[in-house]
Structures are given as C-alpha cells and as structure tokens.
mmCIF file of C-alpha atoms and ligand atoms in Angstrom:
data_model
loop_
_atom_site.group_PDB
_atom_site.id
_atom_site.type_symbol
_atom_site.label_atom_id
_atom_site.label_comp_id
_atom_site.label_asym_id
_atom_site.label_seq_id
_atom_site.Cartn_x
_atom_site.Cartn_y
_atom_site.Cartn_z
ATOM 1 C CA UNK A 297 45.793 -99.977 -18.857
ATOM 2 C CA UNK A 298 48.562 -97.542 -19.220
ATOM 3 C CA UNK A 299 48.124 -94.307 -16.635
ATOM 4 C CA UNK A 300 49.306 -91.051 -17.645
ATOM 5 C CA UNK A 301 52.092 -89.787 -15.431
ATOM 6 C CA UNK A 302 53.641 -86.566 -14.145
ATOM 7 C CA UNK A 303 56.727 -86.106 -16.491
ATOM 8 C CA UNK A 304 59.090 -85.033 -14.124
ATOM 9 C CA UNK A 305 61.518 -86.395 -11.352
ATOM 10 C CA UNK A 306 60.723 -83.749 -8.676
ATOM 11 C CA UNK A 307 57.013 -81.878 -8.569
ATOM 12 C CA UNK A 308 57.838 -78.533 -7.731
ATOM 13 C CA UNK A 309 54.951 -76.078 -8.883
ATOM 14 C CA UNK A 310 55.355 -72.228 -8.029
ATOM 15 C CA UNK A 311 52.411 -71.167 -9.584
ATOM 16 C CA UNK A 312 49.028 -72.722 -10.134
ATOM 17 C CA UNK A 313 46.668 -72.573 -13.278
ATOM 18 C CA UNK A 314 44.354 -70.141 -11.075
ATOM 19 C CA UNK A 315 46.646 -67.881 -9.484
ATOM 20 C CA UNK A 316 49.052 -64.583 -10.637
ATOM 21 C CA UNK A 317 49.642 -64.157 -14.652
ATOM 22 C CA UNK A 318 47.823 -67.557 -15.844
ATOM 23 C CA UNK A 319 44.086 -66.540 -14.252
ATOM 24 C CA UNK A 320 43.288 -64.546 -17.021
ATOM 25 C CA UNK A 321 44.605 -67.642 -19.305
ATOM 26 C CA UNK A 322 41.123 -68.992 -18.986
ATOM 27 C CA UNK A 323 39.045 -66.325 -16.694
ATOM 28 C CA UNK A 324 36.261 -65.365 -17.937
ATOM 29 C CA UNK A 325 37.219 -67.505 -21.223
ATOM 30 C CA UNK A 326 35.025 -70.198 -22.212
ATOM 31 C CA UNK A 327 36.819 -70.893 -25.761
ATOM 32 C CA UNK A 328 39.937 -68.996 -25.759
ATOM 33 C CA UNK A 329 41.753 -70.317 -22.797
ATOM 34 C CA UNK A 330 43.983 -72.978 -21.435
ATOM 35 C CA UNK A 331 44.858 -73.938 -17.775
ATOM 36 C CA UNK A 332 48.987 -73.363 -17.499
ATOM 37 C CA UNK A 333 51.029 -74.408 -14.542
ATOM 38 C CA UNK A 334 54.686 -73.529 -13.760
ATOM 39 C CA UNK A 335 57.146 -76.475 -12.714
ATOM 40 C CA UNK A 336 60.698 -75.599 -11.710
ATOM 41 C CA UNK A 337 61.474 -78.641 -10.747
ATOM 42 C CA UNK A 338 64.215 -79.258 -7.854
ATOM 43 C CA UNK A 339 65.941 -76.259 -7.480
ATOM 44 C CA UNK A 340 67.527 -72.754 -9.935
ATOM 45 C CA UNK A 341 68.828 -75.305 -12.110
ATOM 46 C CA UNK A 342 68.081 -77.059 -15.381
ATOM 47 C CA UNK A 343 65.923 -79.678 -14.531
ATOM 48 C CA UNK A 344 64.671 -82.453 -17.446
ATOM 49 C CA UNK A 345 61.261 -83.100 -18.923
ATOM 50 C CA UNK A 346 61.083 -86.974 -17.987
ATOM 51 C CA UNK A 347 58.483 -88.603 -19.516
ATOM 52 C CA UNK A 348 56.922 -91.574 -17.847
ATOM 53 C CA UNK A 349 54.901 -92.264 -21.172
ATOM 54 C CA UNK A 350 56.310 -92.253 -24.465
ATOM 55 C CA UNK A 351 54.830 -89.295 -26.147
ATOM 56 C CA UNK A 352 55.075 -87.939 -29.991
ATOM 57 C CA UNK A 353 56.442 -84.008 -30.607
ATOM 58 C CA UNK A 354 53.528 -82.513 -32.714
ATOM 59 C CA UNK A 355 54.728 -78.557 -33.416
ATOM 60 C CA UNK A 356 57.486 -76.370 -32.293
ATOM 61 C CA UNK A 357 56.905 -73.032 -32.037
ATOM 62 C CA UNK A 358 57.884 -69.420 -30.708
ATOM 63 C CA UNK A 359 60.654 -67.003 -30.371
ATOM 64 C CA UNK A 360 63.332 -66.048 -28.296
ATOM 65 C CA UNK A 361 61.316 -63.156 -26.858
ATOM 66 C CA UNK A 362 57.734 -64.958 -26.657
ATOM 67 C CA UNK A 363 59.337 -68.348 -25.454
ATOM 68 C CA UNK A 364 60.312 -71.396 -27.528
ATOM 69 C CA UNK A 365 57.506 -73.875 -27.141
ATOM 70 C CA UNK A 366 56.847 -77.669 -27.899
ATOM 71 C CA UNK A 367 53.378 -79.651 -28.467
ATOM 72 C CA UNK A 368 53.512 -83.060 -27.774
ATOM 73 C CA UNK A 369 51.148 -86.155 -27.400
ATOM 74 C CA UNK A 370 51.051 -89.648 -25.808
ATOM 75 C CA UNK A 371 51.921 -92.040 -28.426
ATOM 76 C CA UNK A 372 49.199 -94.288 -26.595
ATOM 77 C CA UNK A 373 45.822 -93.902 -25.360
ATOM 78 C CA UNK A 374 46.316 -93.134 -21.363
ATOM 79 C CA UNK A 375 43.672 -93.481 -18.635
ATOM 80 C CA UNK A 376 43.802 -89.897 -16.604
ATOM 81 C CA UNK A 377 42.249 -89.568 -13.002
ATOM 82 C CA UNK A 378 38.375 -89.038 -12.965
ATOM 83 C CA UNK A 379 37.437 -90.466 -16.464
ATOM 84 C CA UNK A 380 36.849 -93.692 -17.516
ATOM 85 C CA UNK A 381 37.460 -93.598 -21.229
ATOM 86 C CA UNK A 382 42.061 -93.944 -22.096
ATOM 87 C CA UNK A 383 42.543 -90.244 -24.306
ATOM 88 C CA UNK A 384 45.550 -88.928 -25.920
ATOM 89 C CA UNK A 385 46.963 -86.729 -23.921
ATOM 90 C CA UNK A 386 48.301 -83.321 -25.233
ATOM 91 C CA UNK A 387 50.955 -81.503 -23.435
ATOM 92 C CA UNK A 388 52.789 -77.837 -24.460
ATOM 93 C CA UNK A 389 55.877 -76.918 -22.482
ATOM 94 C CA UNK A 390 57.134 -73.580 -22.742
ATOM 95 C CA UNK A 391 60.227 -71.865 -21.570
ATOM 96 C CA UNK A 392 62.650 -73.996 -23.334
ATOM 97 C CA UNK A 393 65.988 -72.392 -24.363
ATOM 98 C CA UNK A 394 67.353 -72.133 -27.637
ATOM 99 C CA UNK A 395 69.875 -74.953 -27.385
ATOM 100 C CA UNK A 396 67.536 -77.819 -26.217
ATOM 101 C CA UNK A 397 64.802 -76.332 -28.593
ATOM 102 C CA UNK A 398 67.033 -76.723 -31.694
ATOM 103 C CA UNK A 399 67.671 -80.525 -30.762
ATOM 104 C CA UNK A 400 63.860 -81.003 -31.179
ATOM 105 C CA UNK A 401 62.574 -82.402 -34.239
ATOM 106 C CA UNK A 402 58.997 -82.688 -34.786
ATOM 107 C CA UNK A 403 57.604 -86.062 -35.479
ATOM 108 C CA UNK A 404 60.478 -87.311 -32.829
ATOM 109 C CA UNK A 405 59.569 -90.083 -30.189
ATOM 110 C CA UNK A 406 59.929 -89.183 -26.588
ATOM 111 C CA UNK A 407 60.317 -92.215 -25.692
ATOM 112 C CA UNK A 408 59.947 -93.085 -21.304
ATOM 113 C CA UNK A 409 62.601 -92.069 -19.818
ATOM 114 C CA UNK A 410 64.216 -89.941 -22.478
ATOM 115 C CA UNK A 411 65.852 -86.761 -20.752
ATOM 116 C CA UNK A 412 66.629 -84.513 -24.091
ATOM 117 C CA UNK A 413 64.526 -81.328 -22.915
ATOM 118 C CA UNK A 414 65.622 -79.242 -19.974
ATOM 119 C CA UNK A 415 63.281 -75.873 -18.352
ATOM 120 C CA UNK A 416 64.997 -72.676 -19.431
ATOM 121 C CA UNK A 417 63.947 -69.537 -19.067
ATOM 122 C CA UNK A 418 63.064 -68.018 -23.105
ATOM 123 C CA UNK A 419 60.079 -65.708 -23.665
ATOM 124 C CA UNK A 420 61.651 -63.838 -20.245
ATOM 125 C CA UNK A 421 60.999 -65.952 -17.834
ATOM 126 C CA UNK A 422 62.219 -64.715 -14.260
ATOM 127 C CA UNK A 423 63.769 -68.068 -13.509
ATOM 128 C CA UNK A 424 64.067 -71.548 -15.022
ATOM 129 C CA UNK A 425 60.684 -73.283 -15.377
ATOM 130 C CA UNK A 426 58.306 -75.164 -17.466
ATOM 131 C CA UNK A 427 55.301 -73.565 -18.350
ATOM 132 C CA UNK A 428 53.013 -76.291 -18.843
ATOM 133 C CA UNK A 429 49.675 -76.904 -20.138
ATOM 134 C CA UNK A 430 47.672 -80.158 -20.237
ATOM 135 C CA UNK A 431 44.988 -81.034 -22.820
ATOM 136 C CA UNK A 432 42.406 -83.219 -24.618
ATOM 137 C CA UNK A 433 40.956 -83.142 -28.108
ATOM 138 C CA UNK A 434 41.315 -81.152 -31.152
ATOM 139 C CA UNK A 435 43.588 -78.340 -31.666
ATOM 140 C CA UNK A 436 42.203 -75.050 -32.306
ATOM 141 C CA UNK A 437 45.430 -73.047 -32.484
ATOM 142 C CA UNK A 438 47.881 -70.959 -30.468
ATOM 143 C CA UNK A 439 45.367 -67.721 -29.503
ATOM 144 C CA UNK A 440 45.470 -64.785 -27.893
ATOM 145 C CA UNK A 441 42.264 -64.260 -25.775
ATOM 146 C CA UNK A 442 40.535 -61.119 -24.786
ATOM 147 C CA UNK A 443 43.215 -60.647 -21.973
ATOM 148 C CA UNK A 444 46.294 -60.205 -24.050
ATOM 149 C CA UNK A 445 47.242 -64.120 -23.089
ATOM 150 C CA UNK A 446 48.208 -66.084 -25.767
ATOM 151 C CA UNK A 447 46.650 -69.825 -24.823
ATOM 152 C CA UNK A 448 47.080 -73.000 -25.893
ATOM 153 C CA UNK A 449 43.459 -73.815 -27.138
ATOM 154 C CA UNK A 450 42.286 -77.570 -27.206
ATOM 155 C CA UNK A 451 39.176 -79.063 -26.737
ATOM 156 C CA UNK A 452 39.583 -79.396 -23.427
ATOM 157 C CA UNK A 453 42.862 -78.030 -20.997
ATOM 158 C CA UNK A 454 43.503 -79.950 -17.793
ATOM 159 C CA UNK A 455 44.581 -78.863 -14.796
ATOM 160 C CA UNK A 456 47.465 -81.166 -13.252
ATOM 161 C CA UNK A 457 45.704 -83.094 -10.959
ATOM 162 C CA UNK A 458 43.086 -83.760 -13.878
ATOM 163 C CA UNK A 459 45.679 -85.033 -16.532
ATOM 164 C CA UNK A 460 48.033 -87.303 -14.235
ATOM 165 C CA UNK A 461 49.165 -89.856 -12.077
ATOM 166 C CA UNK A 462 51.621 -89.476 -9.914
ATOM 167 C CA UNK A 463 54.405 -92.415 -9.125
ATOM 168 C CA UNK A 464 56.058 -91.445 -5.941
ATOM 169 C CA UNK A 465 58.859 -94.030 -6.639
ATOM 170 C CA UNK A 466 59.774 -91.853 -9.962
ATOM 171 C CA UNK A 467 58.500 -88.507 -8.434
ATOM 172 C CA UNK A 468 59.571 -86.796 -5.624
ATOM 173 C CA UNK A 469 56.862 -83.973 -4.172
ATOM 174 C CA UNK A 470 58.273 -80.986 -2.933
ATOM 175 C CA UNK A 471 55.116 -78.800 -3.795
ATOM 176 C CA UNK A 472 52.218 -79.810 -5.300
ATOM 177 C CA UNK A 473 50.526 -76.296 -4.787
ATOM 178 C CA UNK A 474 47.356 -77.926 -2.533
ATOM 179 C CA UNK A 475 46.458 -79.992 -6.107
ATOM 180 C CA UNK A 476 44.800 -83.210 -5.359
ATOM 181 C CA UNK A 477 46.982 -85.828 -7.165
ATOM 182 C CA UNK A 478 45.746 -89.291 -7.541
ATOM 183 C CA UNK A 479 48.920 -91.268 -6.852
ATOM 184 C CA UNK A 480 49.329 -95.271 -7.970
ATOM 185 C CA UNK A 481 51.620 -96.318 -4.660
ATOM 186 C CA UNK A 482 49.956 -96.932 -1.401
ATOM 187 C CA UNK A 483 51.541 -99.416 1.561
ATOM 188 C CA UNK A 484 50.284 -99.976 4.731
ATOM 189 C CA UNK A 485 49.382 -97.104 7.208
ATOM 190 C CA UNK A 486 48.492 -94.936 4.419
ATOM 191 C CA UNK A 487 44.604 -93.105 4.324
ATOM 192 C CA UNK A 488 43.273 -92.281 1.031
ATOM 193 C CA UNK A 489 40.010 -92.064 -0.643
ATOM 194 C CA UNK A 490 40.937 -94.233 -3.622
ATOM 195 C CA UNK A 491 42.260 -97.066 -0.991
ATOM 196 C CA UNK A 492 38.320 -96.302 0.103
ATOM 197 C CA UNK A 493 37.456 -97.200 -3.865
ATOM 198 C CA UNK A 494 40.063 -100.268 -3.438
ATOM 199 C CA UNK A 495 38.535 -101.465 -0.757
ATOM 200 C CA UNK A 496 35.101 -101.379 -2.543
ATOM 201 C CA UNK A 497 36.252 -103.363 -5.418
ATOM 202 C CA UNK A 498 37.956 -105.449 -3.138
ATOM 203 C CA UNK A 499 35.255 -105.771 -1.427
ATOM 204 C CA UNK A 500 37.367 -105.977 1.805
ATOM 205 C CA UNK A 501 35.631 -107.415 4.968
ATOM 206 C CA UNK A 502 36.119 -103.664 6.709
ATOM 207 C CA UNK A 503 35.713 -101.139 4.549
ATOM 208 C CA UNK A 504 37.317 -97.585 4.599
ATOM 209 C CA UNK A 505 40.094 -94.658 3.861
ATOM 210 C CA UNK A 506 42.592 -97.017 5.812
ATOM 211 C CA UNK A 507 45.297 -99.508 4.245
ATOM 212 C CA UNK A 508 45.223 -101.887 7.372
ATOM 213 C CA UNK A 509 45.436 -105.386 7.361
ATOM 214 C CA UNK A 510 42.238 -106.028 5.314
ATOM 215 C CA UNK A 511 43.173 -104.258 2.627
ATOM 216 C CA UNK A 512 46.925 -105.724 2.891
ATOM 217 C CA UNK A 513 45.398 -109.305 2.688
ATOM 218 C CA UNK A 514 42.878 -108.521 -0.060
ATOM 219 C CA UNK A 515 45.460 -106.942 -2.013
ATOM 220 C CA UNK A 516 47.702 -110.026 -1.792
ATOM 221 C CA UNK A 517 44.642 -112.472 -3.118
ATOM 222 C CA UNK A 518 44.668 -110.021 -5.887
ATOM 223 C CA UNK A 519 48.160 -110.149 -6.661
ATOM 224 C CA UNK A 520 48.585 -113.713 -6.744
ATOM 225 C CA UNK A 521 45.608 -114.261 -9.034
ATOM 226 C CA UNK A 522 46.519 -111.943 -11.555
ATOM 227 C CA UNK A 523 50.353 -113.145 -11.453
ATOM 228 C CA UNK A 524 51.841 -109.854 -10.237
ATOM 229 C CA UNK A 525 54.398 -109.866 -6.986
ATOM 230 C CA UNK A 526 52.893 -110.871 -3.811
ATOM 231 C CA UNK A 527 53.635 -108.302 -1.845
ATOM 232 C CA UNK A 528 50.693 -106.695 0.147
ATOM 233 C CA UNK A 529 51.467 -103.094 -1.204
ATOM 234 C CA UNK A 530 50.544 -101.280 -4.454
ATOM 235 C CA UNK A 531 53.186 -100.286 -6.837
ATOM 236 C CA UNK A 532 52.025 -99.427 -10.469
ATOM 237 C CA UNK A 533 51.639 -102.559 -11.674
ATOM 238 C CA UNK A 534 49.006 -103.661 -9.483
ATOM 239 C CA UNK A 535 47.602 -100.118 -9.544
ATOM 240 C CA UNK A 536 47.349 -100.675 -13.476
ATOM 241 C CA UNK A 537 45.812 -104.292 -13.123
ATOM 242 C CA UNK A 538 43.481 -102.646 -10.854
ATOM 243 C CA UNK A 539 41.807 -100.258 -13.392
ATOM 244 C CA UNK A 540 42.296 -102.998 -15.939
ATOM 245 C CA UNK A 541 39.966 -104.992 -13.828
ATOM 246 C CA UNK A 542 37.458 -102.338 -13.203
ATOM 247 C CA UNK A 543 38.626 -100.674 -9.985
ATOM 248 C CA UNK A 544 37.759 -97.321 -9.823
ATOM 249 C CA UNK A 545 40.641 -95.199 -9.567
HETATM 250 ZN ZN1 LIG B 49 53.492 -69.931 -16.501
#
C-alpha cells in the first residue's frame, strides 16, 4: 500500500493551521474553511516541493498580489495516518513566484522526486514559504469565508499530521510545530505508540512502546517471510508491507 508522504526534504513549519493569520481560515467555519500550514523549508532560501508520491497538477491560479497558487492530486490512491480506506490526496501550495509558476502546466505529472517548484514569496509573503493546505474529496471552489480569508474548500482539509507520513531517511525535521507525525522508520531503542500497534500485530512475546529485542526478532520473521531485507529495522518497505498485511499504522 502506497503511504502518502511529506513532500519536502527538510520539515520546517513556522506557522501552524491554528495559530496567527490561518485561525480564522477555518474558525468558526464549518463549510468555508481549510486548515493551511506554512513550510519554509531549510533556511531564507528557495527550497523545492519534493514529492515523495507522484501527484497530477489540477488548476493554477492567482495573481502576483494574491499569490500564484497550484492544486494538485496523488496520481494514486494513498493510505494517510488514522484512516483505513487509500484516498486521493489533494494538496494547494501557495506562494510560488512567477518564474516557477509559468513552468507549470496543468494536467502535468509530478512525478517522485521531481524538483520543478520552488517556495517564493508572491501574494506578499514576508519571506519564502509554502503555504500549504491538505485535503480530501470534492472541490467546492477557492472562497472567501466570513473572515475575509480566501480558503481552499474541499470536502475535507487535513492538517499535516492527518494527511502524511513522514520518511526520516528523505526528510529531515527541524520543526514540526508540536504536530504528531506518524513516521514509517523505527530501529532499535526507539519508543513509539505505533511500534506499540507493531507489536500487537506482531504479536510480540513482550508487548509495548519499546523497539527492544522482541520486536527486533519479530520484525526479522516478518521480513524474511514476506521477501523484504532481513534486517531487524523498519524502513518503508516493511512499513508498507505492514499496512498491506493489516498492521495498524
Ligand atoms: Zn500561510
């Protein structure tokens, strides 16, 4: 099962969907409202949009002034933490300048591992960033809500943690903002709760938050009957073989 992951090489979020200008994205909005973070990525510079998925560009839209914006969707169905059922996964980023919007065609492939699309700082952004919003379901429109914020209105908007994975080999964390992110690599010493859910499908002879050497050995049975690399750690191979097979992650 292929798990939606966070599109970028460094996590660096300055400002979360329920702090500072994007609360009134979606407070008190039930309809109107979408659930924005900002990335900036490693440091004042340009950093790229690096999809670990291949995804599809559905619209581009906006100005100069407002912000040059792209909509764009998972070419696949992709599990996302907390929810059992693979979606399409819908993603706007905003902020984009001129030069890497005008390269953009819609209909284009993003293909994994594409770097085409760089933050910028359009629609007057105080310093490169992505604006980002996450999403499930039909598309209602680009609206402005009852707070003067124009939103991004799906079915459903995501907050981060909701809409991905994170692969700490691909991504490197230097702020997640306190989000909870369910991440696919664990090793030895490491406590989690989902190495808690591992252990239960597992069903290890000690059970618990801690990758010790039960969960090492059960791991290892697990790898070498499903043909993946015996190694006693979880990379995202085994991670995905473990949902495939009904783990609960
Ligand atoms: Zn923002």
């Amino acid at each position: 099962m292929e798990v939606a992951l966070y599109p970028f090489e460094y996590m660096r979020i300055i400002q979360r969907h329920d702090e500072g200008n994007h609360l009134p994205h979606w407070n008190p909005f039930k309809i109107c409202s979408d659930k924005p973070w900002d990335e900036a990525l490693e440091d004042g510079g340009r950093g790229y949009f690096a999809p670990l998925n291949d995804y599809r560009v559905v619209e581009k839209l906006g100005t100069e002034k407002t912000g040059f914006s792209i909509r764009i969707e998972t070419v696949n169905k992709v599990k996302i933490p907390f929810q059992k059922q693979p979606v399409i996964l819908e993603l706007t980023l905003t902020h984009l300048n001129k030069d890497d919007f005008d390269k953009i065609q819609v209909g284009e492939i993003l293909k994994k591992g594409t770097k085409k699309i760089r933050e910028g700082t359009s629609g007057q952004a105080s310093g490169n960033h992505f604006h980002v919003t996450a999403n499930i379901g039909f598309y209602h429109g680009f609206k402005k809500n009852g707070n003067n914020k124009w939103c991004f209105v799906y079915d459903k908007s995501l907050t981060p943690e909701e809409a991905f994975y994170v692969d700490t080999s691909k991504t490197y964390i230097i702020n997640r903002k306190k989000y909870y992110f369910v991440g696919v690599n664990y090793n030895k010493g490491m406590t989690s709760n989902e190495i808690a859910n591992i252990d239960d499908y597992l069903a290890t002879k000690i059970r618990g938050t801690y990758f010790g050497d039960y969960t090492v050995s059960a791991i290892k049975v697990f790898q070498e009957k499903n043909n993946l690399n015996v190694t006693g750690d979880i990379n995202l191979e085994t991670f995905e073989k473990l949902l495939d097979k009904g783990a609960k992650l």
